[in-house]
Coordinates of C-alpha atoms and ligand atoms in Angstrom, one line a residue:
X1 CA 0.0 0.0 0.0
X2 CA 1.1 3.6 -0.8
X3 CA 2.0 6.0 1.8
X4 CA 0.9 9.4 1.6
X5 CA 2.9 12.5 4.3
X6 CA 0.7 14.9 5.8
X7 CA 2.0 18.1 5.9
X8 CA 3.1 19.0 9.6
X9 CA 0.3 20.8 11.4
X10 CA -2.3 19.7 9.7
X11 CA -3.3 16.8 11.9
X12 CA -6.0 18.2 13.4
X13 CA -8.8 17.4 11.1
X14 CA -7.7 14.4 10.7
X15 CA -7.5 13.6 14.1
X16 CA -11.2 15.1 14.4
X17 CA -12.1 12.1 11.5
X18 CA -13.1 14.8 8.9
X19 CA -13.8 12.9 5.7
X20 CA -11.6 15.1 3.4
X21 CA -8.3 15.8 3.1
X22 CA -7.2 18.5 1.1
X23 CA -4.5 18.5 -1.4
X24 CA -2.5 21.1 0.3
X25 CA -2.2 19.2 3.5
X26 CA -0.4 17.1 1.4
X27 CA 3.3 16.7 2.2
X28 CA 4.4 13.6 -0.1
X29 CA 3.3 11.2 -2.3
X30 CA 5.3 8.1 -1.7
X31 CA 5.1 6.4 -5.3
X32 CA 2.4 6.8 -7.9
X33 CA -0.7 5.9 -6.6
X34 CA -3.2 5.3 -9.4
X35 CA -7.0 7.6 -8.7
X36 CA -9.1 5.6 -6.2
X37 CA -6.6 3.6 -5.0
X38 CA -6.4 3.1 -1.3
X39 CA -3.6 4.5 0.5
X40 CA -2.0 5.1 4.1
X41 CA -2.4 8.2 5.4
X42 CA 0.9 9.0 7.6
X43 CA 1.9 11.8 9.7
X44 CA 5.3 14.0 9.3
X45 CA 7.2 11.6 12.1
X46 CA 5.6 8.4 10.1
X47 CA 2.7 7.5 12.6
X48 CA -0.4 6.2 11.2
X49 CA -3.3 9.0 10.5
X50 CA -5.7 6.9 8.3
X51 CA -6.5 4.8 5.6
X52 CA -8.3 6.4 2.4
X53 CA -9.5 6.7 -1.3
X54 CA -6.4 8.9 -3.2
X55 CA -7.1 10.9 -6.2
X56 CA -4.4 13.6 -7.6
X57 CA -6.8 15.2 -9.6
X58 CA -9.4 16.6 -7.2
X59 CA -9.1 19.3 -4.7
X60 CA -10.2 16.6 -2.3
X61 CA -6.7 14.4 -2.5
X62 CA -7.9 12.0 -0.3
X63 CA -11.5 10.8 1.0
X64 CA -10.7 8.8 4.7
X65 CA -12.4 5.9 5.0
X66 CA -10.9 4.2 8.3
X67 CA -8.7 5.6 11.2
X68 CA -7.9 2.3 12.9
X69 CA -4.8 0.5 11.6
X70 CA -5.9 -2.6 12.4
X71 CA -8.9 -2.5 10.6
X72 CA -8.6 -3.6 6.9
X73 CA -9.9 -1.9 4.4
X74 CA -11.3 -4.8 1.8
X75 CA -13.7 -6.4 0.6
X76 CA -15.3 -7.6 3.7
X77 CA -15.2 -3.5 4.9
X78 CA -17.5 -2.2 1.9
X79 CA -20.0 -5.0 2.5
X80 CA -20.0 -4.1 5.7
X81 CA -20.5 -0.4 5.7
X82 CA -23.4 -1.0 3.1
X83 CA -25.6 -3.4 5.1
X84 CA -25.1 -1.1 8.4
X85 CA -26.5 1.6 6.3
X86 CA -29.4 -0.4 4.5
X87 CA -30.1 -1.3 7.9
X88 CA -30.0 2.0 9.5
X89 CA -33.4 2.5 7.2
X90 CA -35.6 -0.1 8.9
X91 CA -37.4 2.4 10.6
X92 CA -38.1 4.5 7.5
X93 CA -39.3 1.5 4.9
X94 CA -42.8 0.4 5.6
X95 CA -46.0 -0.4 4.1
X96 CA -46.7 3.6 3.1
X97 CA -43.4 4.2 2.1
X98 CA -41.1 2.2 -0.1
X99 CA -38.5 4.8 -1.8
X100 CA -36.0 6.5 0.8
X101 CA -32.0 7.1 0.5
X102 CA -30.1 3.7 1.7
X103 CA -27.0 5.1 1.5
X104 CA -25.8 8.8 1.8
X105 CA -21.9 9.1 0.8
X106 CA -19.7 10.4 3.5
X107 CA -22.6 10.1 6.3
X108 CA -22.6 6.5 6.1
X109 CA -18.7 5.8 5.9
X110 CA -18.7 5.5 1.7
X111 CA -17.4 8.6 0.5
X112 CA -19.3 9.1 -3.6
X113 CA -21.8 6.7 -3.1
X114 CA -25.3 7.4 -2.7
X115 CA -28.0 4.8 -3.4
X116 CA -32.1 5.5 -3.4
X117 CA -34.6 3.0 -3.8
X118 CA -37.4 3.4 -5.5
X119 CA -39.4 0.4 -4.7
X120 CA -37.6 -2.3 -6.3
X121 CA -35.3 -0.5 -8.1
X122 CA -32.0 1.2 -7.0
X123 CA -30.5 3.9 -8.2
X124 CA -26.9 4.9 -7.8
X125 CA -24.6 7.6 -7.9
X126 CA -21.2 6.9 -8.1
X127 CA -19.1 10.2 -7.4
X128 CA -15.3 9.5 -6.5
X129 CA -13.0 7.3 -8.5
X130 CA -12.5 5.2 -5.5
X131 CA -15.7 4.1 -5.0
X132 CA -16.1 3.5 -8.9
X133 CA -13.4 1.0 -8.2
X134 CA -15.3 -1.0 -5.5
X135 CA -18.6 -0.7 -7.5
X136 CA -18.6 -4.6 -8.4
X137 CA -18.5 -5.6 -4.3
X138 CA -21.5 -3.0 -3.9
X139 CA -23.2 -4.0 -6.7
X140 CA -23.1 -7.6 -5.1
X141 CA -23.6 -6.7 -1.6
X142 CA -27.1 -4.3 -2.8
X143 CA -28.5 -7.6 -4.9
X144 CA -27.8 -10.2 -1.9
X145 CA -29.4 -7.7 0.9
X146 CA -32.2 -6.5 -1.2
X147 CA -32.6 -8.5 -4.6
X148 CA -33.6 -5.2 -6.6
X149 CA -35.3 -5.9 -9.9
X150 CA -32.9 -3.5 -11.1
X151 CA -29.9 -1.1 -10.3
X152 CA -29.6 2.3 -12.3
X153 CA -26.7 4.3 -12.4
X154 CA -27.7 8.2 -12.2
X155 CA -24.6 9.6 -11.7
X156 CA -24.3 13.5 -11.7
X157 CA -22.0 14.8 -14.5
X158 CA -20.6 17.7 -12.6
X159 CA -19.1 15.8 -9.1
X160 CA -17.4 13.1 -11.9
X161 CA -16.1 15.8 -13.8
X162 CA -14.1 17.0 -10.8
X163 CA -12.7 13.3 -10.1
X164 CA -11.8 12.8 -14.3
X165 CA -14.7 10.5 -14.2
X166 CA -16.9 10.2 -17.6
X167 CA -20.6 10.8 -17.6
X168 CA -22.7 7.5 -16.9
X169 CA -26.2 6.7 -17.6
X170 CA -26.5 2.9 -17.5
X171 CA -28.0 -0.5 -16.1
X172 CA -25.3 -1.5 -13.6
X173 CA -27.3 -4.9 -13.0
X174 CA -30.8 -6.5 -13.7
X175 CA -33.4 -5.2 -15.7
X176 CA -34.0 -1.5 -17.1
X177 CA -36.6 0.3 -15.1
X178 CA -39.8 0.9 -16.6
X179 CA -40.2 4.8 -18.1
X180 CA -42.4 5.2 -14.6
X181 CA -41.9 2.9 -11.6
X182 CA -44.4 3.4 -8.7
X183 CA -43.5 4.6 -5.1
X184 CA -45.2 5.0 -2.2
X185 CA -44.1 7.7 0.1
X186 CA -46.4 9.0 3.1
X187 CA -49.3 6.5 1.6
X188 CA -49.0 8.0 -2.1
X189 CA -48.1 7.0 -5.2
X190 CA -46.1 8.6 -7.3
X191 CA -44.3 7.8 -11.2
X192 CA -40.3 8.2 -10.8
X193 CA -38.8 8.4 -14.0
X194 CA -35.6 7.1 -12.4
X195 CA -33.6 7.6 -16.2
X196 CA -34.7 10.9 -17.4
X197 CA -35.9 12.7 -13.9
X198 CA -33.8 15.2 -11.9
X199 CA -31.3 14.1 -9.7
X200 CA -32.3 10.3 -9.4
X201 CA -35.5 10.8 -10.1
X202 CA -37.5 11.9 -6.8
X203 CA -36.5 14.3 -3.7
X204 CA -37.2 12.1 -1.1
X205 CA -35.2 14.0 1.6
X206 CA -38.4 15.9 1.5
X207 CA -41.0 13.2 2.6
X208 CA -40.9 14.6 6.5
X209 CA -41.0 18.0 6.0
X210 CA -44.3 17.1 3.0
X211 CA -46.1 15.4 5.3
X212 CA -45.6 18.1 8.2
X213 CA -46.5 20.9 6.0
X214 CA -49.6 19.5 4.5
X215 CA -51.0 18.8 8.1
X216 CA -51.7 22.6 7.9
X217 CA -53.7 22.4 4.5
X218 CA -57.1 21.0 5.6
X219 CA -59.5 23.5 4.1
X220 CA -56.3 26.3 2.5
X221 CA -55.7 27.9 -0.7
X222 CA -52.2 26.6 -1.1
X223 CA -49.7 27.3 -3.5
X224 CA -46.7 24.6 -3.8
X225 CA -44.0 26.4 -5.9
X226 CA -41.1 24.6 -7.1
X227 CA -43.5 21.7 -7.3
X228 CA -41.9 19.1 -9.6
X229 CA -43.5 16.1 -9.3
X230 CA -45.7 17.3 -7.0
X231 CA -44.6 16.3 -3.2
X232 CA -46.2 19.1 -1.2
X233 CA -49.2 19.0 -3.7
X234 CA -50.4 16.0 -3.2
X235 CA -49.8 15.6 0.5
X236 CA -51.6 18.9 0.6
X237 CA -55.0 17.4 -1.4
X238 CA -54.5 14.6 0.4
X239 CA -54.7 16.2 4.2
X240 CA -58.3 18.2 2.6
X241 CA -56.7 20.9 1.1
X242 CA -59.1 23.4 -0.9
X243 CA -57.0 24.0 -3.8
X244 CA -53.8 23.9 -4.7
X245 CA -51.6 26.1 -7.5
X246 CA -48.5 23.8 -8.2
X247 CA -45.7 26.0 -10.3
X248 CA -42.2 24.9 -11.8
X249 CA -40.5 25.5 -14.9
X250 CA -39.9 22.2 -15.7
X251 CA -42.8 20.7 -18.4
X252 CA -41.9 17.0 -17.6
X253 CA -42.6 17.6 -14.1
X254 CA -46.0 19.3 -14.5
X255 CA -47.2 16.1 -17.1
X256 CA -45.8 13.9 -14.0
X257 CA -47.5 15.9 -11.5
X258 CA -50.8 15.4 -13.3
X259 CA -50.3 11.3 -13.5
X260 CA -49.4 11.6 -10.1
X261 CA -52.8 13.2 -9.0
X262 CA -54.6 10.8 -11.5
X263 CA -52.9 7.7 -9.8
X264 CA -53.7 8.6 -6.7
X265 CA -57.6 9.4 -7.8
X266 CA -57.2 12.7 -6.0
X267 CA -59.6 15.1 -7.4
X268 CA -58.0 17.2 -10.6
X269 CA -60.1 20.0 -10.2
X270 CA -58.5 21.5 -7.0
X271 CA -55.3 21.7 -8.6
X272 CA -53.8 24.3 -11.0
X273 CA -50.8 23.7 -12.5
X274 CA -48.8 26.5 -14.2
X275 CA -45.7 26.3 -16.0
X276 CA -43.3 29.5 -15.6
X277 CA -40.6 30.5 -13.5
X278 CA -41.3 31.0 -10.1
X279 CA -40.4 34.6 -9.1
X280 CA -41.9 36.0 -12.7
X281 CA -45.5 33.8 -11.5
X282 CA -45.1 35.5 -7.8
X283 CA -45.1 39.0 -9.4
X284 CA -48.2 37.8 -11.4
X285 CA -49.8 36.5 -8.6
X286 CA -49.1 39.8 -7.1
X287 CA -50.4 42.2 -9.9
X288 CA -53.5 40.2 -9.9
X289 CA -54.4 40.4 -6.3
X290 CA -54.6 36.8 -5.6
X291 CA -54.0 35.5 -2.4
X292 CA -53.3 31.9 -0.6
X293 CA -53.3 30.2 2.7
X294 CA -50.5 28.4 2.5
X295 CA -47.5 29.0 0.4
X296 CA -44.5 26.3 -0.2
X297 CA -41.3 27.8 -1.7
X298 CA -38.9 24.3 -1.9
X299 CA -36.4 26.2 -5.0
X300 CA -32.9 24.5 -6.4
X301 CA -29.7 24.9 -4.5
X302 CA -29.2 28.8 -4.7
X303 CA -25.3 29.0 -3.6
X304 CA -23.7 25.9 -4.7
X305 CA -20.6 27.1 -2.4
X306 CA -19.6 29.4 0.7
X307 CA -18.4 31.9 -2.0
X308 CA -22.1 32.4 -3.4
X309 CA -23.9 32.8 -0.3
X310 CA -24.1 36.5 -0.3
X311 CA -25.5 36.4 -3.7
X312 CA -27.3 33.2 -3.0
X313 CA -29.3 35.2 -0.1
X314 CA -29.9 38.2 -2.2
X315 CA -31.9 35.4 -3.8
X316 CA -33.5 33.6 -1.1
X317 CA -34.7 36.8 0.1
X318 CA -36.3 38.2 -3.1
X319 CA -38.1 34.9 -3.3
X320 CA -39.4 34.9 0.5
X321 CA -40.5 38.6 0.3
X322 CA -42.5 37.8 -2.9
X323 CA -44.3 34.7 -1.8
X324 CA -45.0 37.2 2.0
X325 CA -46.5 39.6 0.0
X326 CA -49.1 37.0 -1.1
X327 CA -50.3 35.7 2.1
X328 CA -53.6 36.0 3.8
X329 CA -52.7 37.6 7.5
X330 CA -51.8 34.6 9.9
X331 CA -51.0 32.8 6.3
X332 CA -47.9 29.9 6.7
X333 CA -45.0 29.8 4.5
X334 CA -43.0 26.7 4.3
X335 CA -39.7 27.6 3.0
X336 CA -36.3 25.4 2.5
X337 CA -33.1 25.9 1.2
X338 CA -31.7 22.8 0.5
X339 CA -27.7 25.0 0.4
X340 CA -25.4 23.3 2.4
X341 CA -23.4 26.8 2.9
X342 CA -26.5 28.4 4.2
X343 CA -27.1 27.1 7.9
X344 CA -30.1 27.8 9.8
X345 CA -29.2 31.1 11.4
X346 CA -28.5 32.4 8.2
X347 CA -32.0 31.5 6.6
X348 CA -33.3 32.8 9.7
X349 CA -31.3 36.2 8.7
X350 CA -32.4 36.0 5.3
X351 CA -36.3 35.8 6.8
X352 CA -36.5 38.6 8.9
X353 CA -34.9 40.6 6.0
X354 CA -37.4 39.4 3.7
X355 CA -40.1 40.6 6.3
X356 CA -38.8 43.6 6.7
X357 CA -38.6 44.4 3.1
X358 CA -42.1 43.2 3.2
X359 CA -43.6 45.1 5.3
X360 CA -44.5 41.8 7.4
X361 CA -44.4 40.3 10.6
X362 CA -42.8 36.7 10.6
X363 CA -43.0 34.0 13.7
X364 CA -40.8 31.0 12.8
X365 CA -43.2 28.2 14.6
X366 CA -41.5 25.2 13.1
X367 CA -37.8 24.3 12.0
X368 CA -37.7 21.6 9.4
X369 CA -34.4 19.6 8.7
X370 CA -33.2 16.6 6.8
X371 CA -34.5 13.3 7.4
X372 CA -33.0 10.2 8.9
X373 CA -32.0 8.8 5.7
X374 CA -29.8 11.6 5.2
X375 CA -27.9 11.3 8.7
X376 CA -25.3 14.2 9.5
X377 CA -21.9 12.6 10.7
X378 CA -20.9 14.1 13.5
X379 CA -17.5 14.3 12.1
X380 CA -18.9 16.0 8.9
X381 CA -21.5 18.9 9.2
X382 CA -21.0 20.0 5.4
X383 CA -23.6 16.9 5.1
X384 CA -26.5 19.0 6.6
X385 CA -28.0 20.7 4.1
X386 CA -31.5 20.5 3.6
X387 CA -33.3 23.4 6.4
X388 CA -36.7 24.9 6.3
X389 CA -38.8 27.2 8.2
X390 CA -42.3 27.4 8.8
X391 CA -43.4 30.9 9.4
X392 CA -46.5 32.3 10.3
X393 CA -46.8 35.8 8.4
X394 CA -48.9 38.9 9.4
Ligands
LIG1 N1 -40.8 20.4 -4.1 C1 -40.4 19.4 -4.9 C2 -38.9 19.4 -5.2 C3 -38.4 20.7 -5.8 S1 -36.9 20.5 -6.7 C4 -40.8 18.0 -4.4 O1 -41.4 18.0 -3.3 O2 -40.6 17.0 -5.0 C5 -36.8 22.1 -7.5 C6 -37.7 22.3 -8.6 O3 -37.6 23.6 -9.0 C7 -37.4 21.4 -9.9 O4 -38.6 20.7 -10.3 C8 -37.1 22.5 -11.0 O5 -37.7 22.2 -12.3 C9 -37.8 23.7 -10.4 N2 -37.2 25.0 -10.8 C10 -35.9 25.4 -10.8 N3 -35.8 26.7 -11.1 C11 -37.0 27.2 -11.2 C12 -37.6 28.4 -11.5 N4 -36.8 29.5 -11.7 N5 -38.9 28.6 -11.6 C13 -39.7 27.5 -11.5 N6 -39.3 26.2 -11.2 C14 -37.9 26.1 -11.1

């Protein structure tokens, strides 16, 4: 096995088991590691750090997979880390819910691989070169634990790019999945088009935080923008809502939205769908007088990094102040940012400047976070990302 130096002084994280070792902490390469190869991670006097994945093209030179020396890293080790995860779910997987995140990357101790279920289906994204390397043992250990009818590989383009991966879009084992495989999540059904959706298909770090929110619908005028395939919306018609307005810019999520209301026999004529960009349909909205009870705002990731949060909260705050403008007095807005470089206290920030921009008065009376399929480590808080408030707005 290669041995890679630290730099001297740069122990700490380490020491603190953070996931990522920067290339600059890097001392000394001893030999010529090929990308995702595993490798010893030494200190300046030679003592043992870790054991990790080495790549020499990302900014990320190593990903640490396992402090104690003793402890092998093989074959054995990546079995095991995926069934502790698939097992972690347990509590998540029951007869209303069948899709959920089984594995989540650094959180669960694999650093570039995240794996959703979609009923019988898996879908994978493989994002660092090492774990591209191990995919066969996965691949196994997934088909003996859960005997999928088929695993996808979804992999995003960009996080490849940065580890001089290709882009993949392929069967990894099994059968294709259908152009729509059902889910249930919270007791409905949705279509996931797990090859041609965003992301891998379906934002199910969202189920909580749907089912929460819509237990405030019975009887509103809702408005679910950023709908996609309609998670808020039909929770919210579901839990007795009285109408809801479902906006995104996407056209293939507005047609799925609409089978999604049709397989779940919920009743069409409550919902509007409109296709348009949200802040342009806000100002409509706005022009027009209309009002709503209950508002959803659930946009992209605005500030992909710590450097675009100023802009990135320019942006969250236009948005909030728009959809405040549009409440009935005592009206709820649930609002996320799903940012990882915006933390709660800064959305909080970004609310109260909205409200004052507004005009408004805002009471934050619930604080909505990731779910249990997307764990934090402890030894990695850049995993918490998902956040939400739900504010009552006079
Ligand atoms: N709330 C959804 C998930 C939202 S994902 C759920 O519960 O499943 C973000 C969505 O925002 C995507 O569907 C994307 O098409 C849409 N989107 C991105 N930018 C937009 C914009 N400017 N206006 C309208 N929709 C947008």
């Amino acid at each position: 096995m290669i041995d890679v130096i630290l730099k001297k002084g740069k122990e700490k994280a380490v020491l603190q088991r953070h996931p990522w070792l920067f290339s600059g902490a890097v001392e000394r390469v001893k030999g010529k590691p090929a990308n995702g190869d595993i490798v010893r991670l030494l200190n300046d006097r030679g003592g043992f750090m870790a054991y990790g994945f080495y790549n020499g093209q990302s900014r990320v030179a190593l990903r640490l997979l396992e402090w104690d020396e003793a402890v092998e890293v093989n074959e054995d080790w990546f079995r095991r880390k995926v069934a502790v995860a698939v097992a972690g779910r347990g509590n998540i997987l029951n007869e209303s819910t069948n899709t959920c995140r089984l594995v989540f990357s650094e959180a669960d101790y694999l650093p570039g691989l995240i794996v959703d279920k979609y009923a019988d289906y898996l879908a994978v994204q493989v994002l660092t070169s090492g774990i591209e390397n191990v995919m066969p043992i996965i691949i196994d250990e997934l088909q003996k634990l859960l005997k999928p009818e088929g695993i996808f590989d979804k992999s995003d383009a960009g996080s490849r790019a940065h580890e001089g991966l290709d882009t993949i879009n392929q069967v990894l084992a099994g059968k294709h999945p259908p152009e729509l495989v059902t889910v249930i999540e919270n007791g409905l059904t949705y279509g996931i088009n797990i090859a041609e959706g965003q992301k891998s298909g379906f934002y199910c770090d969202q189920r909580d935080n749907r089912r929460i929110t819509a237990q405030h619908a019975k009887g509103k005028k809702v408005l679910d923008c950023f709908s996609y395939t309609g998670g808020f919306t039909l929770n919210a018609l579901k839990n007795g809502a009285a109408s809801v307005t479902s906006v995104d810019s996407s056209a293939l999520a507005i047609e799925t939205l609409k089978k999604n209301i049709a397989l779940n026999k919920l009743d069409a004529k409550k919902v509007t769908t409109i296709q348009s960009d949200v802040n342009r349909q806000l100002r409509t909205f706005r022009e027009q007088g209309e009002k709503f009870d209950l508002i959803v705002l659930d946009p992209p990731k605005y500030a992909p990094s710590r450097s675009a949060l100023d802009k990135a909260s320019r942006a969250y705050k236009d948005l909030n102040r728009l959809a405040m403008y549009l409440l009935e007095p005592g009206g709820l807005l649930a609002t996320f940012s799903c940012s990882g470089a915006m933390d709660i206290d800064t959305f909080k920030q970004v609310l109260a400047w909205a409200a004052l921009d507004a005009g408004k008065e805002v009471q934050f009376i619930y604080q909505f976070c990731q779910p249990e399929d997307h764990p934090v480590r402890a030894s990695f808080p850049e995993g918490e990302y998902l956040k939400g408030l739900l504010c009552r707005v006079y």
